[in-house]
Coordinates of C-alpha atoms and ligand atoms in Angstrom, one line a residue:
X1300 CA 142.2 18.9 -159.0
X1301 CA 145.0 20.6 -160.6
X1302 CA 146.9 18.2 -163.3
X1303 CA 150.2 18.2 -164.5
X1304 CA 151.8 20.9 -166.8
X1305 CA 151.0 21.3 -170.3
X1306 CA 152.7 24.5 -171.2
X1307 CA 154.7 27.4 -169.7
X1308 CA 154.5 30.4 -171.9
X1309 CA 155.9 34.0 -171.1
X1310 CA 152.9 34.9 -169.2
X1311 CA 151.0 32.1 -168.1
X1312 CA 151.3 28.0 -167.2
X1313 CA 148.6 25.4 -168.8
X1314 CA 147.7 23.0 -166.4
X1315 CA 145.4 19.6 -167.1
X1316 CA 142.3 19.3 -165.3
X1317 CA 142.3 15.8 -163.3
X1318 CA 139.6 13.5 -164.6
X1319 CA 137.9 16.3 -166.4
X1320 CA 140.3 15.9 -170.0
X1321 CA 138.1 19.1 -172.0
X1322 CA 139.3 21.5 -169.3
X1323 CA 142.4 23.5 -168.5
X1324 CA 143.7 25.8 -165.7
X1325 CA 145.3 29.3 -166.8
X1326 CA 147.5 30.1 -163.9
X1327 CA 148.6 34.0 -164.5
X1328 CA 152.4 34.8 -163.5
X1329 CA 154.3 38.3 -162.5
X1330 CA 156.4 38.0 -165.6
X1331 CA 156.2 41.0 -168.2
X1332 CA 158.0 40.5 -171.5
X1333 CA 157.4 42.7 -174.2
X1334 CA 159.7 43.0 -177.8
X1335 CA 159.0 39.4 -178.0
X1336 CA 160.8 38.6 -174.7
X1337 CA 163.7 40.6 -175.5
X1338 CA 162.5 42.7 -172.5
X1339 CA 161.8 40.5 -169.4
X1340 CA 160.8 42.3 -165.6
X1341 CA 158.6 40.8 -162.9
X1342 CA 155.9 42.3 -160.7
X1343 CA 154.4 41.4 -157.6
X1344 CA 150.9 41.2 -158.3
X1345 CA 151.2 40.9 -162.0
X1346 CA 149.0 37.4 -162.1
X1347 CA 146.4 38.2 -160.0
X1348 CA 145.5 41.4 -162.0
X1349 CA 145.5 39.9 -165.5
X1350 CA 143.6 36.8 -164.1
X1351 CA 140.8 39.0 -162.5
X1352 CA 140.8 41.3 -165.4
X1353 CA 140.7 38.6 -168.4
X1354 CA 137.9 37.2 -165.9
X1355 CA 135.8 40.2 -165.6
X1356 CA 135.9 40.8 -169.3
X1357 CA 135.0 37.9 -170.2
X1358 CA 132.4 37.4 -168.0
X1359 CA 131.3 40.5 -169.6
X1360 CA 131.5 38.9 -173.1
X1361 CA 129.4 35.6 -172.1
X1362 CA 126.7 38.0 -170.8
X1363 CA 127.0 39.3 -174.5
X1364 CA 126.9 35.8 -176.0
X1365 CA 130.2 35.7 -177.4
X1366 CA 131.3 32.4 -176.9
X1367 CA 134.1 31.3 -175.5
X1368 CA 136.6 29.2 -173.4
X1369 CA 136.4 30.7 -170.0
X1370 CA 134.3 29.0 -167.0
X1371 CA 135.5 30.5 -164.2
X1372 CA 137.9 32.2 -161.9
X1373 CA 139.3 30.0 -159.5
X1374 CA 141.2 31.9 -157.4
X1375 CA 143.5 35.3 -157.5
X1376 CA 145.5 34.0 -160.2
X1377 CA 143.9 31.6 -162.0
X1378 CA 140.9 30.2 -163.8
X1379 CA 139.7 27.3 -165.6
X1380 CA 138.6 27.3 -169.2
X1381 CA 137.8 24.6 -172.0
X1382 CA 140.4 23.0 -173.8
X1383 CA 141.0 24.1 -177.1
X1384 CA 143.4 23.5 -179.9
X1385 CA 144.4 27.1 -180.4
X1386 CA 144.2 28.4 -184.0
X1387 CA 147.9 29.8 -184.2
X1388 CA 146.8 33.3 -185.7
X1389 CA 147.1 36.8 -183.5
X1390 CA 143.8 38.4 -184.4
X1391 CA 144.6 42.3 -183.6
X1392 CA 141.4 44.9 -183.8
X1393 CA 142.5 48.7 -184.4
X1394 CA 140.7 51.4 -183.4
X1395 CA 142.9 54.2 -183.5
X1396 CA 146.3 54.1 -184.9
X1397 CA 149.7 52.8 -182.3
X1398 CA 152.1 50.8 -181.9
X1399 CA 153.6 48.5 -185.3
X1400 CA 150.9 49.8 -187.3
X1401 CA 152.6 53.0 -187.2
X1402 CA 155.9 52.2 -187.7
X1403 CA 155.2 49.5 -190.7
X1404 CA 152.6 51.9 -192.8
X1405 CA 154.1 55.3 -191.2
X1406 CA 150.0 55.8 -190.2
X1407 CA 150.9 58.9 -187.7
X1408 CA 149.9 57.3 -184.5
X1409 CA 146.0 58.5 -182.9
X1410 CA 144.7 58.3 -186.3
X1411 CA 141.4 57.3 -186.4
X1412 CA 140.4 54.2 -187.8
X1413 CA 137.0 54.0 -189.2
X1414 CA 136.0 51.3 -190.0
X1415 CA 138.5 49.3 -187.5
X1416 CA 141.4 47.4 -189.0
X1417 CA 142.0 43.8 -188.9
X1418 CA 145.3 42.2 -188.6
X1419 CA 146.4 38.6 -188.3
X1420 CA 150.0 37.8 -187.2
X1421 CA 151.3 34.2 -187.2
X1422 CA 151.6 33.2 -183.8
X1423 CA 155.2 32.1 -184.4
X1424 CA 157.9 33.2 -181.5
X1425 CA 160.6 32.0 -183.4
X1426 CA 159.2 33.9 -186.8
X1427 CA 158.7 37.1 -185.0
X1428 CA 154.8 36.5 -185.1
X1429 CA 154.7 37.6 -188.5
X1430 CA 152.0 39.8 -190.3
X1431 CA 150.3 37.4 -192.9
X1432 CA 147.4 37.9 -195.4
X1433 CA 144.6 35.8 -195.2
X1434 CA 146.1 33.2 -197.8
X1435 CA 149.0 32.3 -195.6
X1436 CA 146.4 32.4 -192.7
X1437 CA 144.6 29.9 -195.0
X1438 CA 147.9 27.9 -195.6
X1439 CA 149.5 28.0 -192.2
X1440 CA 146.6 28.0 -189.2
X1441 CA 144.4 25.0 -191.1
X1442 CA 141.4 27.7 -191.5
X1443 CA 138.6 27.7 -194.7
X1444 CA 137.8 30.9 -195.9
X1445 CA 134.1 30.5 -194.1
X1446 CA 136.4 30.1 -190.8
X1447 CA 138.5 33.8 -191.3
X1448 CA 135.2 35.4 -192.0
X1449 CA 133.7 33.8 -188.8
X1450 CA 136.8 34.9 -186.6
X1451 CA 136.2 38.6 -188.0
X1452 CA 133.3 39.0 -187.6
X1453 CA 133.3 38.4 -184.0
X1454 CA 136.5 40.2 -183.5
X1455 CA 134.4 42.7 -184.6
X1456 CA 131.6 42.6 -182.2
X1457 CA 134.0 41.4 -179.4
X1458 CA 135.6 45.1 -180.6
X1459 CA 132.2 47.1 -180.3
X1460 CA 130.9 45.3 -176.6
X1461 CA 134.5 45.7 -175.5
X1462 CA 134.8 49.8 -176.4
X1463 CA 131.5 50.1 -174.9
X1464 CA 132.9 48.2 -171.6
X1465 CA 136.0 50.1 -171.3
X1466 CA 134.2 54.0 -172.3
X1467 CA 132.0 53.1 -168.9
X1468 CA 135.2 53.3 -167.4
X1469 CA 136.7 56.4 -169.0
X1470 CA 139.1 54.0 -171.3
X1471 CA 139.7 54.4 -175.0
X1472 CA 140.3 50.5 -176.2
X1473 CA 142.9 51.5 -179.0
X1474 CA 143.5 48.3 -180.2
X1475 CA 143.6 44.5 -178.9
X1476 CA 144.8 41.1 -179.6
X1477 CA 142.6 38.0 -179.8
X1478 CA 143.3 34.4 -180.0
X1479 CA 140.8 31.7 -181.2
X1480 CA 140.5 28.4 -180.3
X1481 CA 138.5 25.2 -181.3
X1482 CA 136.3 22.9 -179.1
X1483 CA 136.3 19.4 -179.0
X1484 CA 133.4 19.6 -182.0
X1485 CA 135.3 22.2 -184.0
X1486 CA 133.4 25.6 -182.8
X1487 CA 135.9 28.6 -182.8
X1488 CA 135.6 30.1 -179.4
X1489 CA 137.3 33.4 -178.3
X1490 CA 140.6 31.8 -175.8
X1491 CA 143.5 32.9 -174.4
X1492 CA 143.4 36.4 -172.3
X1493 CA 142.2 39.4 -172.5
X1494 CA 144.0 42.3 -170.2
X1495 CA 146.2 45.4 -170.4
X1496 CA 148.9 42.8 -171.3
X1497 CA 146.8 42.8 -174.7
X1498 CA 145.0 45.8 -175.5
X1499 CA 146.3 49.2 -175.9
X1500 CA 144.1 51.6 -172.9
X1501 CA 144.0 55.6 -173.0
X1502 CA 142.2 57.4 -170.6
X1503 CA 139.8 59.3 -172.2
X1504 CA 140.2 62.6 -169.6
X1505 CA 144.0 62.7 -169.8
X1506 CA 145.1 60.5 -173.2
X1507 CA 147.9 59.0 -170.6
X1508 CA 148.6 55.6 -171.8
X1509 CA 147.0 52.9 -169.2
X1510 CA 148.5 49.4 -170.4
X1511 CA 151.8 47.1 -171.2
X1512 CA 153.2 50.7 -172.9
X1513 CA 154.0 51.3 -169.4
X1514 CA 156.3 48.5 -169.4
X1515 CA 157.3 48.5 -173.0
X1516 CA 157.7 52.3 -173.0
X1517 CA 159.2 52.7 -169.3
X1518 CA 156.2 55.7 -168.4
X1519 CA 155.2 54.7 -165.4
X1520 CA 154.4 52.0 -162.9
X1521 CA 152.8 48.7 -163.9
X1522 CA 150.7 47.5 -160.8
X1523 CA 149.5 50.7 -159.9
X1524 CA 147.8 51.1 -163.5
X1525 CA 146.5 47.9 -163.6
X1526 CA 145.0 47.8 -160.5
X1527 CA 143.5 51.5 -161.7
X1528 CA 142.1 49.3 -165.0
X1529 CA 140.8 46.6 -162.8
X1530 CA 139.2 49.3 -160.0
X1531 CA 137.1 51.1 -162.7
X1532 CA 136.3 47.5 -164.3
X1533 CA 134.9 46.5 -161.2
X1534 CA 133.2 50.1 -160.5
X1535 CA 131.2 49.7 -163.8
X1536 CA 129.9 46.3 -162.9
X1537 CA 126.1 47.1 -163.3
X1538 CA 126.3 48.9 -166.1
X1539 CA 125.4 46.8 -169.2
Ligands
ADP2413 P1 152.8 32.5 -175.0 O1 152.6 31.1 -175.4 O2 152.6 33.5 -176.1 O3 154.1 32.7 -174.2 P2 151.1 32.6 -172.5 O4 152.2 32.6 -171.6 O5 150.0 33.4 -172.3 O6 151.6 32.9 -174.0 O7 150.7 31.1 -172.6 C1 149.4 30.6 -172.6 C2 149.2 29.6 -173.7 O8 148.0 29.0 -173.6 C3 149.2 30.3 -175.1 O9 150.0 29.6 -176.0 C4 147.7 30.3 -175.5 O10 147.6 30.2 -176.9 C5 147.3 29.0 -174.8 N1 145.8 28.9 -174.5 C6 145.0 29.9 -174.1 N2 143.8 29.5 -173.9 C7 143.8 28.2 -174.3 C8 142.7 27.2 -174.4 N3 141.5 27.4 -174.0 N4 143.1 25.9 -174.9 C9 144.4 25.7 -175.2 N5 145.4 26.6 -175.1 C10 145.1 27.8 -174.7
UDP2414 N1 149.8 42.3 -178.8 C1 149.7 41.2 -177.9 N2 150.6 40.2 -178.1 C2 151.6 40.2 -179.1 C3 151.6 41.3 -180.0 C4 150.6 42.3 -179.8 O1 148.9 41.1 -177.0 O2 152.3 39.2 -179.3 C5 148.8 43.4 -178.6 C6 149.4 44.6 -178.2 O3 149.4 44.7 -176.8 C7 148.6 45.7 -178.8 C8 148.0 45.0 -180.1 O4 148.2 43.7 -179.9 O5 147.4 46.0 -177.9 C9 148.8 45.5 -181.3 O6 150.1 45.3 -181.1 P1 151.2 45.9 -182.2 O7 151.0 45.1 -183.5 O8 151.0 47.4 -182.3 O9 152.6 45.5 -181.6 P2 153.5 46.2 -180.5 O10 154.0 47.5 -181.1 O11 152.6 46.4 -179.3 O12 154.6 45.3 -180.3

């Protein structure tokens, strides 16, 4: 069932579907890069945690109506979604203030951020994934005006169902990254992942950072906290 390879990126390989051309498979690997792969580790265990989380949430999200490329998990490490063609634009949602936002605006970090704050970043390794304004969005990710509005405004209700999923289990979403794709018709979708790879996770009892900061940061051990993420994911299951 599984094709050949399409893509190997720092965290996951695209596969083709055989005979079934609008589908992919998203195998999840133990790499961890972080400073755009200027920092490279692997761990055991790695895949299968990002695969079941991204699953879980958005499973989550579908029950919500978001759409989206997922169809399902497959296995431990990986699941099968639609094929897009992925709008190259990092859509990042802030809650509270971390990470580049602090160091570009000097924002102290666990500010507030009320209304949340949109970013877009080209999604361009060898640029860095620069921060762009919606005009170079407009010029560089072939998206109309109506299509930026469209990708906000669900990154903004992706935002709310999401802090609402991870408060059930005593998780502060800080702030995440989204990727949009399009379907064979043109409908923007939500794509790619969606795991502590991605988002920025405090625990709401202790404030102790429960993501890739781990990694990036060197606080603490990477599996253990995922699985932790993952454990109270799966503990909140019934609760809508
Ligand atoms: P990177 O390319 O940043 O190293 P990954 O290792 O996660 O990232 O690679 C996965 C790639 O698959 C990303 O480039 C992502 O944009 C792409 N992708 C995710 N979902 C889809 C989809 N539904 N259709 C097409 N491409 C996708
Ligand atoms: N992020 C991501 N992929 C990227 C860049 C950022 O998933 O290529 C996520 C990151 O994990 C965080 C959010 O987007 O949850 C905002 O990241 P930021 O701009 O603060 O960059 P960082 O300091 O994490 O490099």
């Amino acid at each position: 069932m599984k094709g050949s390879l399409l893509y190997e990126g720092k965290a996951k390989k695209v596969y083709y579907v055989d005979g079934k051309p609008e589908q992919l498979i998203l195998s999840y690997k133990n790499d961890a890069t972080a400073f755009n792969g200027k920092k490279k580790d692997q761990f055991a265990g790695k895949g299968r945690l990002n695969n079941l989380i991204t699953a879980r949430i958005f499973e989550h999200l579908h029950q919500q109506h978001i759409p989206s490329h997922f169809l399902k998990a497959l296995n431990d490490t990986e699941q099968i979604v639609q094929k897009t063609t992925i709008v190259p634009l990092e859509v990042v949602v802030r809650n509270i203030a971390a990470g580049s936002l602090t160091r570009r605006l000097a924002i102290p970090e666990k500010t507030v951020l009320n209304p949340p704050l949109i970013e877009l970043f080209y999604k361009n390794d060898e640029l860095d994934d620069p921060l762009i304004n919606d005009d170079h969005a407009k010029r560089l990710a072939d998206v109309t005006e109506h299509d930026l509005d469209h990708i906000k405004i669900l990154a903004l209700k992706i935002n709310e169902i999401l802090k609402r999923l991870f408060r059930q289990a005593d998780l502060e979403l800080v702030d995440f990254k989204m990727e949009f794709g399009r379907l064979a018709d043109g409908t923007i979708v939500l794509a790619d992942e969606i795991s502590p790879d991605t988002c920025r996770l405090w625990d709401v009892t202790t404030g102790e950072k429960m993501d890739k900061d781990v990694f990036r940061e060197d606080i603490g051990d990477l599996i253990e906290t995922y699985e932790t993420i993952l454990q109270r994911l799966e503990e909140n299951k019934c609760v809508k």
